[in-house]
Coordinates of C-alpha atoms in Angstrom, one line a residue:
Chain A
M1 CA 18.9 25.3 33.9
M2 CA 15.2 26.1 33.6
E3 CA 15.7 29.3 31.5
I4 CA 16.8 27.2 28.6
F5 CA 13.3 25.7 28.4
E6 CA 11.6 29.0 28.9
P7 CA 10.9 29.6 25.2
Y8 CA 9.4 26.2 24.9
F9 CA 6.8 26.9 27.7
A10 CA 5.9 30.1 25.8
L11 CA 5.0 27.8 22.9
V12 CA 1.9 26.7 24.6
N13 CA -0.3 29.7 23.9
Q14 CA -3.8 29.8 22.7
E15 CA -3.1 29.9 19.0
N16 CA -0.8 26.9 19.1
L17 CA -3.3 25.0 21.2
W18 CA -6.0 25.7 18.6
E19 CA -3.7 24.4 15.8
L20 CA -2.9 21.3 17.9
L21 CA -6.6 20.7 18.5
I22 CA -7.4 20.9 14.8
M23 CA -4.5 18.5 14.1
V24 CA -5.8 16.0 16.7
L25 CA -9.3 16.3 15.3
Q26 CA -8.0 15.6 11.8
V27 CA -6.2 12.5 13.0
V28 CA -9.2 11.2 14.9
G29 CA -11.4 12.1 11.9
V30 CA -9.3 9.8 9.7
I31 CA -8.5 7.0 12.1
S32 CA -11.9 6.3 13.7
P33 CA -13.7 5.8 10.4
L34 CA -10.8 3.7 9.3
L35 CA -11.1 1.4 12.3
V36 CA -14.8 1.0 11.7
C37 CA -14.1 0.1 8.1
V38 CA -11.5 -2.4 9.2
A39 CA -14.0 -4.0 11.6
Y40 CA -16.7 -4.2 8.9
L41 CA -14.2 -5.4 6.3
T42 CA -13.9 -8.6 8.3
W43 CA -17.7 -8.9 8.3
A44 CA -17.8 -8.2 4.6
E45 CA -15.0 -10.7 3.9
R46 CA -17.0 -13.5 5.7
K47 CA -20.2 -12.6 4.0
V48 CA -18.7 -12.3 0.5
I49 CA -16.7 -15.6 0.8
A50 CA -19.8 -17.3 2.3
S51 CA -22.0 -16.3 -0.6
M52 CA -19.3 -17.4 -3.1
Q53 CA -19.2 -20.8 -1.4
L54 CA -23.1 -21.0 -1.0
R55 CA -23.0 -20.5 2.7
K56 CA -24.6 -17.8 4.9
G57 CA -21.6 -16.4 6.9
P58 CA -22.2 -14.8 10.3
T59 CA -25.9 -14.4 11.1
H60 CA -26.4 -14.7 14.8
V61 CA -25.1 -11.5 16.4
G62 CA -27.3 -8.6 15.5
W63 CA -29.2 -8.2 12.1
A64 CA -27.4 -10.2 9.4
G65 CA -24.5 -10.7 11.8
L66 CA -23.6 -7.0 11.8
G67 CA -22.6 -7.2 15.5
Q68 CA -20.1 -10.0 14.8
P69 CA -17.0 -7.8 14.4
I70 CA -17.7 -6.1 17.8
A71 CA -18.3 -9.4 19.4
D72 CA -15.0 -10.7 18.0
A73 CA -13.1 -7.7 19.2
V74 CA -14.5 -8.0 22.7
K75 CA -13.7 -11.7 22.8
L76 CA -10.1 -11.0 21.7
L77 CA -9.4 -8.2 24.2
F78 CA -10.7 -10.2 27.1
K79 CA -8.2 -13.1 26.5
E80 CA -4.9 -13.5 28.2
N81 CA -2.0 -11.9 26.6
A82 CA 0.6 -14.7 26.7
I83 CA 4.3 -14.1 26.1
P84 CA 6.5 -17.1 25.4
A85 CA 9.0 -17.8 28.1
N86 CA 12.1 -17.5 25.8
A87 CA 10.8 -14.6 23.8
S88 CA 12.7 -11.3 23.5
K89 CA 10.0 -9.4 25.4
V90 CA 10.5 -5.8 24.3
V91 CA 10.8 -6.7 20.6
Y92 CA 7.9 -9.1 21.0
M93 CA 5.7 -6.3 22.3
I94 CA 6.9 -3.6 19.8
A95 CA 6.3 -5.9 16.8
P96 CA 2.5 -5.6 16.6
M97 CA 2.8 -1.8 16.9
M98 CA 5.2 -1.8 14.0
V99 CA 2.6 -3.5 11.8
M100 CA -0.2 -1.2 12.8
I101 CA 1.5 2.2 12.8
P102 CA 2.7 2.3 9.2
A103 CA -0.7 1.2 8.0
V104 CA -2.3 4.1 9.8
I105 CA 0.2 7.0 9.3
A106 CA 0.2 6.5 5.6
W107 CA -3.3 7.8 5.5
A108 CA -2.0 11.3 6.1
V109 CA -1.3 11.9 2.4
I110 CA -4.3 10.1 0.9
P111 CA -6.7 12.7 -0.7
F112 CA -10.4 11.6 -0.1
D113 CA -11.7 14.5 -2.1
E114 CA -10.4 17.7 -3.6
G115 CA -8.7 19.4 -0.7
L116 CA -9.9 16.8 1.8
V117 CA -6.4 15.5 2.8
V118 CA -4.5 15.8 6.1
A119 CA -1.1 16.7 4.6
D120 CA -1.0 17.8 0.9
V121 CA 2.7 17.2 0.5
N122 CA 4.7 17.3 -2.8
L123 CA 6.3 13.9 -2.3
G124 CA 3.2 12.0 -1.3
V125 CA 4.1 9.0 -3.4
M126 CA 7.5 8.8 -1.8
Y127 CA 6.0 9.0 1.6
L128 CA 3.7 6.1 0.8
L129 CA 6.5 3.9 -0.4
A130 CA 8.7 4.8 2.6
T131 CA 5.9 4.0 5.1
S132 CA 5.0 0.7 3.3
A133 CA 8.7 -0.2 3.6
L134 CA 8.4 0.0 7.4
G135 CA 5.7 -2.7 7.5
V136 CA 8.2 -5.5 7.0
Y137 CA 9.9 -4.8 10.3
G138 CA 6.9 -5.6 12.4
V139 CA 6.7 -9.0 10.7
L140 CA 10.5 -9.8 11.0
M141 CA 10.6 -8.6 14.6
A142 CA 7.5 -10.7 15.5
G143 CA 9.0 -13.8 13.9
W144 CA 12.4 -13.4 15.4
S145 CA 11.4 -12.4 18.9
S146 CA 8.9 -15.3 19.4
N147 CA 11.9 -17.6 19.5
S148 CA 9.9 -20.4 17.9
K149 CA 10.2 -22.3 14.6
Y150 CA 7.0 -21.6 12.8
P151 CA 6.9 -17.8 13.4
F152 CA 10.5 -17.7 12.4
L153 CA 10.0 -19.5 9.1
G154 CA 6.9 -17.4 8.5
A155 CA 8.7 -14.2 9.1
V156 CA 11.5 -15.1 6.7
R157 CA 9.0 -15.9 4.0
T158 CA 7.0 -12.8 4.6
G159 CA 10.0 -10.5 4.6
A160 CA 11.4 -11.9 1.3
Q161 CA 7.9 -11.7 -0.2
M162 CA 7.3 -8.1 0.8
V163 CA 10.7 -6.9 -0.3
S164 CA 10.4 -8.7 -3.7
Y165 CA 7.0 -7.2 -4.5
E166 CA 8.0 -3.7 -3.3
V167 CA 10.4 -3.6 -6.3
S168 CA 7.8 -4.1 -9.0
M169 CA 5.3 -1.9 -7.1
G170 CA 7.9 0.9 -7.0
L171 CA 8.5 0.6 -10.8
T172 CA 4.7 0.6 -11.5
V173 CA 4.3 3.7 -9.4
L174 CA 7.2 5.3 -11.3
S175 CA 5.3 4.9 -14.6
V176 CA 2.3 6.6 -13.1
I177 CA 4.5 9.4 -11.8
L178 CA 5.8 9.8 -15.4
M179 CA 2.3 10.1 -16.8
A180 CA 1.1 12.5 -14.1
G181 CA 4.3 14.6 -14.0
S182 CA 4.1 15.0 -10.2
M183 CA 4.5 13.0 -7.0
N184 CA 1.7 14.9 -5.2
L185 CA -1.3 12.6 -4.9
T186 CA -3.8 15.4 -5.4
E187 CA -2.0 16.4 -8.7
I188 CA -1.9 12.7 -9.8
V189 CA -5.7 12.5 -9.4
K190 CA -6.2 15.8 -11.2
A191 CA -4.0 14.5 -14.1
Q192 CA -6.6 11.8 -14.6
E193 CA -9.4 14.2 -15.4
T194 CA -9.2 13.3 -19.1
V195 CA -8.7 9.6 -18.7
W196 CA -8.0 7.3 -15.7
F197 CA -4.5 5.9 -15.8
M198 CA -5.9 2.4 -15.6
I199 CA -6.9 2.7 -19.3
P200 CA -3.6 3.7 -21.0
A201 CA -1.6 1.7 -18.4
F202 CA -3.9 -1.3 -18.1
P203 CA -1.1 -3.9 -17.8
M204 CA 0.4 -1.9 -15.0
F205 CA -2.9 -1.7 -13.3
I206 CA -3.1 -5.5 -13.3
V207 CA 0.5 -5.8 -12.1
F208 CA -0.2 -3.4 -9.3
I209 CA -3.3 -5.3 -8.2
I210 CA -1.4 -8.5 -8.1
S211 CA 1.5 -6.8 -6.3
I212 CA -0.7 -5.4 -3.6
L213 CA -2.2 -8.9 -3.0
A214 CA 1.4 -10.1 -2.4
E215 CA 2.4 -7.0 -0.5
T216 CA -0.4 -7.4 2.1
N217 CA 0.1 -11.2 2.2
R218 CA -3.4 -12.0 1.1
A219 CA -4.6 -15.1 -0.8
P220 CA -3.4 -16.4 -3.2
F221 CA -0.1 -15.2 -1.9
D222 CA -0.8 -15.8 1.9
L223 CA 2.2 -18.1 2.2
P224 CA 3.5 -16.6 5.4
E225 CA 0.4 -18.0 7.1
A226 CA 0.0 -21.2 5.1
E227 CA -1.7 -23.0 7.9
A228 CA -0.8 -26.5 6.6
E229 CA 2.9 -25.7 6.8
L230 CA 3.4 -22.9 9.3
V231 CA 0.4 -22.9 11.7
A232 CA -0.3 -19.1 11.5
G233 CA 3.0 -17.9 10.3
Y234 CA 4.8 -15.0 12.1
F235 CA 2.0 -14.3 14.6
T236 CA 1.6 -17.9 15.8
E237 CA 2.7 -17.1 19.3
Y238 CA 0.6 -13.9 19.7
S239 CA -2.7 -13.8 21.5
S240 CA -5.3 -11.3 22.8
S241 CA -4.7 -7.6 22.0
S242 CA -1.3 -8.1 20.4
F243 CA -2.9 -10.6 18.0
A244 CA -5.7 -8.1 17.4
L245 CA -3.2 -5.5 16.4
F246 CA -1.7 -7.8 13.7
F247 CA -5.2 -8.6 12.5
L248 CA -6.2 -4.9 12.4
G249 CA -2.9 -4.1 10.7
E250 CA -3.4 -6.6 7.9
Y251 CA -6.9 -5.3 7.2
A252 CA -5.9 -1.6 7.5
N253 CA -3.1 -2.4 5.0
M254 CA -5.6 -3.9 2.6
I255 CA -7.8 -0.7 2.8
L256 CA -4.7 1.5 2.4
M257 CA -3.4 -0.4 -0.6
S258 CA -6.8 -0.2 -2.2
A259 CA -6.9 3.5 -1.6
I260 CA -3.4 3.9 -3.2
T261 CA -4.6 1.9 -6.2
V262 CA -7.7 4.1 -6.5
V263 CA -5.6 7.3 -6.3
L264 CA -2.9 6.1 -8.8
F265 CA -5.0 4.3 -11.4
M266 CA -8.8 4.9 -10.9
G267 CA -8.9 8.7 -10.7
G268 CA -9.4 9.1 -6.9
W269 CA -12.5 11.1 -6.2
L270 CA -13.3 11.8 -9.8
P271 CA -16.6 10.4 -11.2
P272 CA -16.2 8.0 -14.2
M273 CA -17.7 10.7 -16.5
D274 CA -18.1 14.4 -15.8
I275 CA -21.8 14.4 -16.9
A276 CA -25.1 14.9 -15.1
P277 CA -26.0 11.9 -13.0
F278 CA -22.4 11.1 -12.1
N279 CA -21.1 14.5 -10.9
W280 CA -24.1 15.0 -8.6
I281 CA -22.5 12.4 -6.3
P282 CA -19.9 14.0 -4.0
G283 CA -16.2 13.0 -4.6
F284 CA -15.5 11.2 -1.4
I285 CA -18.4 8.8 -2.1
W286 CA -16.9 7.9 -5.5
F287 CA -13.6 7.4 -3.6
F288 CA -15.4 5.1 -1.2
I289 CA -17.1 3.1 -3.9
K290 CA -13.8 2.6 -5.8
V291 CA -12.0 1.5 -2.7
A292 CA -14.8 -0.9 -1.9
F293 CA -14.5 -2.3 -5.5
I294 CA -10.7 -3.0 -5.0
L295 CA -11.4 -4.5 -1.6
F296 CA -14.0 -6.8 -3.3
I297 CA -11.2 -8.0 -5.7
F298 CA -9.1 -8.9 -2.6
L299 CA -12.0 -11.0 -1.2
W300 CA -12.9 -12.4 -4.6
S301 CA -9.4 -13.7 -5.2
R302 CA -9.2 -15.2 -1.8
A303 CA -12.4 -17.2 -2.5
T304 CA -11.3 -18.2 -6.0
F305 CA -7.6 -19.0 -6.3
P306 CA -5.5 -21.7 -4.7
R307 CA -2.4 -20.7 -2.8
F308 CA 0.9 -20.2 -4.8
R309 CA 3.9 -22.3 -4.1
Y310 CA 6.8 -20.3 -2.7
D311 CA 9.1 -20.6 -5.7
Q312 CA 6.3 -19.7 -8.1
L313 CA 5.7 -16.6 -6.0
M314 CA 9.4 -15.6 -6.3
R315 CA 9.5 -16.4 -10.0
L316 CA 6.4 -14.2 -10.6
G317 CA 7.9 -11.3 -8.8
W318 CA 11.4 -11.3 -10.1
K319 CA 11.3 -13.0 -13.5
V320 CA 7.9 -11.8 -14.8
F321 CA 6.9 -8.5 -13.1
L322 CA 10.3 -6.9 -12.7
P323 CA 11.3 -7.2 -16.4
F324 CA 7.8 -6.3 -17.5
T325 CA 7.5 -3.2 -15.4
L326 CA 10.9 -2.1 -16.4
F327 CA 10.0 -2.5 -20.1
W328 CA 6.7 -0.7 -19.5
L329 CA 8.5 2.2 -17.7
V330 CA 10.8 2.7 -20.8
L331 CA 7.8 2.4 -23.1
T332 CA 5.9 5.0 -21.1
A333 CA 8.8 7.4 -21.1
G334 CA 9.3 6.8 -24.9
A335 CA 5.6 7.4 -25.6
M336 CA 5.5 10.5 -23.5
H337 CA 8.4 11.9 -25.5
V338 CA 7.2 10.9 -28.9
F339 CA 3.6 12.1 -28.5
D340 CA 4.9 15.2 -26.7
L341 CA 2.8 14.6 -23.5
V342 CA 5.3 15.8 -21.0
Chain B
M1 CA 10.4 26.7 17.7
I2 CA 8.6 23.5 17.0
A3 CA 11.5 22.7 14.7
D4 CA 14.0 23.2 17.5
I5 CA 12.2 20.7 19.7
L6 CA 12.0 18.3 16.8
F7 CA 15.6 18.7 16.1
F8 CA 16.7 17.9 19.6
M9 CA 14.3 15.0 19.7
F10 CA 15.6 13.5 16.4
A11 CA 19.2 14.3 17.2
S12 CA 19.2 12.8 20.7
I13 CA 17.3 9.6 19.6
L14 CA 19.8 9.4 16.7
L15 CA 22.8 9.5 19.1
A16 CA 21.2 7.1 21.6
G17 CA 20.3 4.7 18.7
S18 CA 23.9 4.8 17.4
L19 CA 25.2 4.1 20.9
G20 CA 22.8 1.2 21.1
V21 CA 24.2 -0.2 17.8
V22 CA 27.7 -0.3 19.2
L23 CA 26.9 -1.4 22.8
S24 CA 24.3 -4.1 22.2
K25 CA 25.5 -7.6 22.9
N26 CA 23.0 -9.1 20.5
P27 CA 23.6 -8.3 16.8
M28 CA 19.9 -8.4 16.2
Y29 CA 19.3 -5.5 18.6
S30 CA 22.2 -3.7 16.9
V31 CA 20.4 -3.8 13.6
L32 CA 17.1 -2.7 15.2
F33 CA 18.9 0.3 16.8
L34 CA 20.5 1.0 13.4
V35 CA 17.0 1.2 11.9
L36 CA 16.0 3.6 14.7
S37 CA 19.1 5.7 13.8
F38 CA 18.3 5.7 10.1
F39 CA 14.8 6.8 10.9
N40 CA 15.8 9.7 13.0
A41 CA 18.4 10.8 10.4
A42 CA 15.6 10.8 7.9
G43 CA 13.7 13.1 10.3
L44 CA 16.7 15.5 10.4
F45 CA 16.8 15.6 6.6
L46 CA 13.1 16.4 6.5
L47 CA 13.7 19.2 9.1
I48 CA 16.3 21.0 6.9
G49 CA 13.9 20.9 4.0
A50 CA 15.6 18.1 2.1
E51 CA 12.4 16.0 2.1
F52 CA 13.4 13.9 -1.0
L53 CA 16.7 12.9 0.6
G54 CA 14.9 12.1 3.9
L55 CA 12.3 9.9 2.3
L56 CA 14.9 8.3 0.0
L57 CA 17.0 7.5 3.1
M58 CA 13.9 5.8 4.6
M59 CA 13.1 3.8 1.4
V60 CA 16.7 2.7 0.6
Y61 CA 18.3 2.3 4.0
V62 CA 15.4 1.3 6.2
G63 CA 13.3 -0.4 3.5
A64 CA 16.1 -2.4 1.8
I65 CA 19.5 -2.4 3.3
A66 CA 18.6 -2.9 7.0
V67 CA 16.1 -5.6 5.9
M68 CA 19.0 -7.4 4.2
F69 CA 21.1 -7.1 7.5
L70 CA 18.2 -8.5 9.4
F71 CA 17.8 -11.4 7.0
V72 CA 21.5 -12.3 7.2
L73 CA 21.4 -12.2 11.0
M74 CA 18.2 -14.2 11.2
T75 CA 19.6 -17.0 9.1
V76 CA 23.1 -17.1 10.8
D77 CA 23.3 -19.4 13.8
M78 CA 24.1 -17.1 16.6
T79 CA 24.4 -19.6 19.4
Q80 CA 27.9 -20.5 18.4
Q81 CA 29.2 -17.1 19.3
D82 CA 30.4 -17.4 22.9
D83 CA 32.0 -14.1 23.7
D84 CA 35.0 -14.7 26.0
G85 CA 36.2 -11.2 25.7
K86 CA 39.4 -12.2 23.9
R87 CA 40.4 -10.4 20.8
S88 CA 43.4 -10.8 18.5
P89 CA 45.8 -7.9 18.7
L90 CA 45.4 -7.3 15.0
F91 CA 41.7 -6.8 15.4
V92 CA 42.2 -4.3 18.3
T93 CA 44.7 -2.3 16.3
L94 CA 42.4 -2.3 13.2
V95 CA 39.4 -1.0 15.3
L96 CA 41.5 1.6 17.1
V97 CA 43.0 2.9 13.8
T98 CA 39.6 3.1 12.0
G99 CA 37.9 4.7 15.0
G100 CA 40.8 7.1 15.5
V101 CA 40.7 8.2 11.8
L102 CA 37.0 8.8 11.9
L103 CA 37.1 10.7 15.2
F104 CA 40.0 12.8 13.8
E105 CA 38.0 13.6 10.6
I106 CA 34.9 14.6 12.7
I107 CA 37.0 16.9 14.9
I108 CA 38.7 18.5 11.9
S109 CA 35.5 19.1 10.0
I110 CA 33.8 20.6 13.1
L111 CA 36.9 22.9 13.7
A112 CA 36.9 23.9 10.0
G113 CA 33.2 24.6 10.2
V114 CA 33.6 26.8 13.3
A115 CA 36.6 28.6 11.7
S116 CA 34.8 29.4 8.4
N117 CA 31.8 30.8 10.2
T118 CA 29.5 28.8 8.0
R119 CA 26.2 28.3 9.6
L120 CA 23.9 25.2 9.2
S121 CA 21.2 27.5 7.8
E122 CA 23.4 28.1 4.7
F123 CA 23.2 24.4 3.8
V124 CA 19.4 24.4 4.1
A125 CA 17.7 23.7 0.8
T126 CA 16.7 26.9 -1.0
Q127 CA 13.2 28.0 -0.2
S128 CA 12.2 28.5 -3.8
D129 CA 9.0 27.2 -5.3
V130 CA 10.9 24.7 -7.4
Q131 CA 10.4 21.3 -5.8
N132 CA 13.3 19.5 -4.2
I133 CA 13.1 16.6 -6.6
V134 CA 13.0 18.8 -9.7
Q135 CA 16.1 20.7 -8.4
L136 CA 17.9 17.4 -7.8
G137 CA 17.0 16.2 -11.3
Q138 CA 18.1 19.3 -13.0
V139 CA 21.5 19.2 -11.3
L140 CA 22.0 15.4 -11.7
F141 CA 21.2 15.4 -15.4
T142 CA 23.1 18.5 -16.4
N143 CA 26.2 19.3 -14.3
Y144 CA 26.8 15.9 -12.9
V145 CA 25.6 13.7 -15.8
Y146 CA 28.9 11.8 -16.3
P147 CA 29.5 11.1 -12.6
F148 CA 25.8 10.0 -12.4
I149 CA 26.2 7.5 -15.3
A150 CA 29.5 6.3 -13.8
V151 CA 27.8 5.7 -10.4
S152 CA 25.0 3.8 -12.1
M153 CA 27.5 1.7 -14.0
I154 CA 29.4 0.9 -10.8
L155 CA 26.1 -0.2 -9.1
L156 CA 25.3 -2.4 -12.1
V157 CA 28.8 -4.0 -12.0
G158 CA 28.3 -4.6 -8.3
M159 CA 25.0 -6.4 -8.9
V160 CA 26.3 -8.5 -11.8
G161 CA 29.4 -9.3 -9.8
A162 CA 27.3 -10.5 -6.8
I163 CA 25.2 -12.7 -9.1
V164 CA 28.2 -14.2 -10.9
L165 CA 30.1 -14.9 -7.6
T166 CA 27.2 -16.7 -5.9
H167 CA 25.4 -18.4 -8.8
R168 CA 26.2 -22.0 -9.2
K169 CA 24.8 -24.5 -11.7
R170 CA 23.5 -27.4 -9.6
E171 CA 23.4 -30.8 -11.3
G172 CA 20.2 -32.7 -11.0
A173 CA 18.1 -29.8 -9.6
L174 CA 14.5 -30.1 -10.5
K175 CA 13.1 -27.1 -12.3
Q176 CA 9.6 -26.1 -13.3
D177 CA 9.0 -25.0 -16.9
I178 CA 5.6 -23.3 -16.8
S179 CA 5.3 -22.8 -20.5
E180 CA 6.0 -26.5 -21.1
Q181 CA 3.4 -27.5 -18.5
I182 CA 0.8 -25.2 -20.0
G183 CA 1.7 -26.2 -23.6
R184 CA 0.9 -29.9 -23.0
T185 CA -2.0 -31.2 -24.9
R186 CA -4.4 -33.9 -24.1
E187 CA -3.1 -36.1 -26.8
E188 CA 0.5 -36.2 -25.6
S189 CA -0.3 -36.6 -21.9
I190 CA -3.0 -39.2 -21.6
E191 CA -3.9 -42.3 -23.6
I192 CA -7.4 -43.5 -23.5
V193 CA -7.9 -47.2 -23.8
T194 CA -11.0 -49.3 -23.6
P195 CA -9.8 -52.7 -22.2
S196 CA -11.8 -55.6 -23.3
L197 CA -13.4 -57.6 -20.5
G198 CA -11.2 -60.1 -18.7
K199 CA -8.0 -59.2 -20.4
G200 CA -6.8 -55.9 -18.9
I201 CA -4.3 -53.6 -20.6
S202 CA -1.1 -55.3 -21.8

């Protein structure tokens, strides 16, 4: 019996270990800054919304409240992890992981700078769409397994919302792929060297920004957690570290969606103009600045807009965005053909 | 080597997941196991170099179809289903016939495969520099363009049919006309009066 496994033991030699070590280092190198960004995004959100509403936001823990995210995390992790008596326990515990994992694994294909990408695959865009399709399962599983009314209703709403907006997001992405002529994210960024896609495809850029707001369940589309109707939506029953995972997953998803927007429409790591003061700054800093800008739009819209009603949300997704993105896709294809840009 | 380990991992989880679909008492668990199976089947596709098909399987089956199953199950009242183990004879025959035919087909295809000495590696996508998706596009839009259009037509008919069958005009349903709401002017929506003292508005 053992000799069958013999070749597999031989796998573990020095060269393979070295490769494995590099892989692990790459993963750690992407995920740990991401988690720090997630923590400080919560701080930034409170500060930005506070200043828009003429308040001060967190000020007590550390300088300008910079210790607040850490204090919050410690507080959350030391609480009791309660599981409802009638919950389906295995599904209940897997659900938060299913929210967090897709938000993290998608980073494998995001290029931070030229060549600074974990996996430079040809179907990067497809990979992103496939992983973002997984996110809805965490939500549905959480809502169903809690065996409680509010989480259930919240989960049904979220599921419908995410599936609806994925359609218009996919069509928007298709028009970008048409313009770039590739599904490789590095190639898409390189295709934007002459002009960022947000300029010729400005309406699509707007549609995409609105769709990512709906996709990540952020205000003004945060219906799943409309507190006046549904308490906290699908994660009402969760506490402690499993709640923390939902929370981290939501913010990691926000950063991920901003990064996708930057890669698809705002030229990734490219400077706005390839002239002296701009191209002194390294590419990944440009990337970071652009992601921060899109994240600011997330927070800005949360402080500005009232929540949509559910039927208005569905109307916007299916009756406005879907026909419009379809029309724009045909228009893009036609323009590419007529002006011989293929 | 690594590919071998991955293959056995994906294949065994795929089989275990499929067993889970059939054996779970709760239909909700069945669908979740089904998602697990789809996921591992996508892994197998990736492993033989058909990355486009693998990711497409994930997007379409995991991202859309299984979600629809979940939705239906979540909204169906499952407490009424008390399973007393009794099945009508028609149901049993139907299940046995379908299962038998499928099993027969699998055995036949395995035997044919063994007989013809075709190895799995011959089905593996060609290792040329041309991308998977480009190859697919070239085949779909040249050799198979008529079947391709026919399939898209069938899908369209299916969609239109579903809408026609389920759509009902409801009498007295309140609807919001956003353009009408936005198009309202101040003159037609409010009237400003200055009532004289002690008389009110009549």
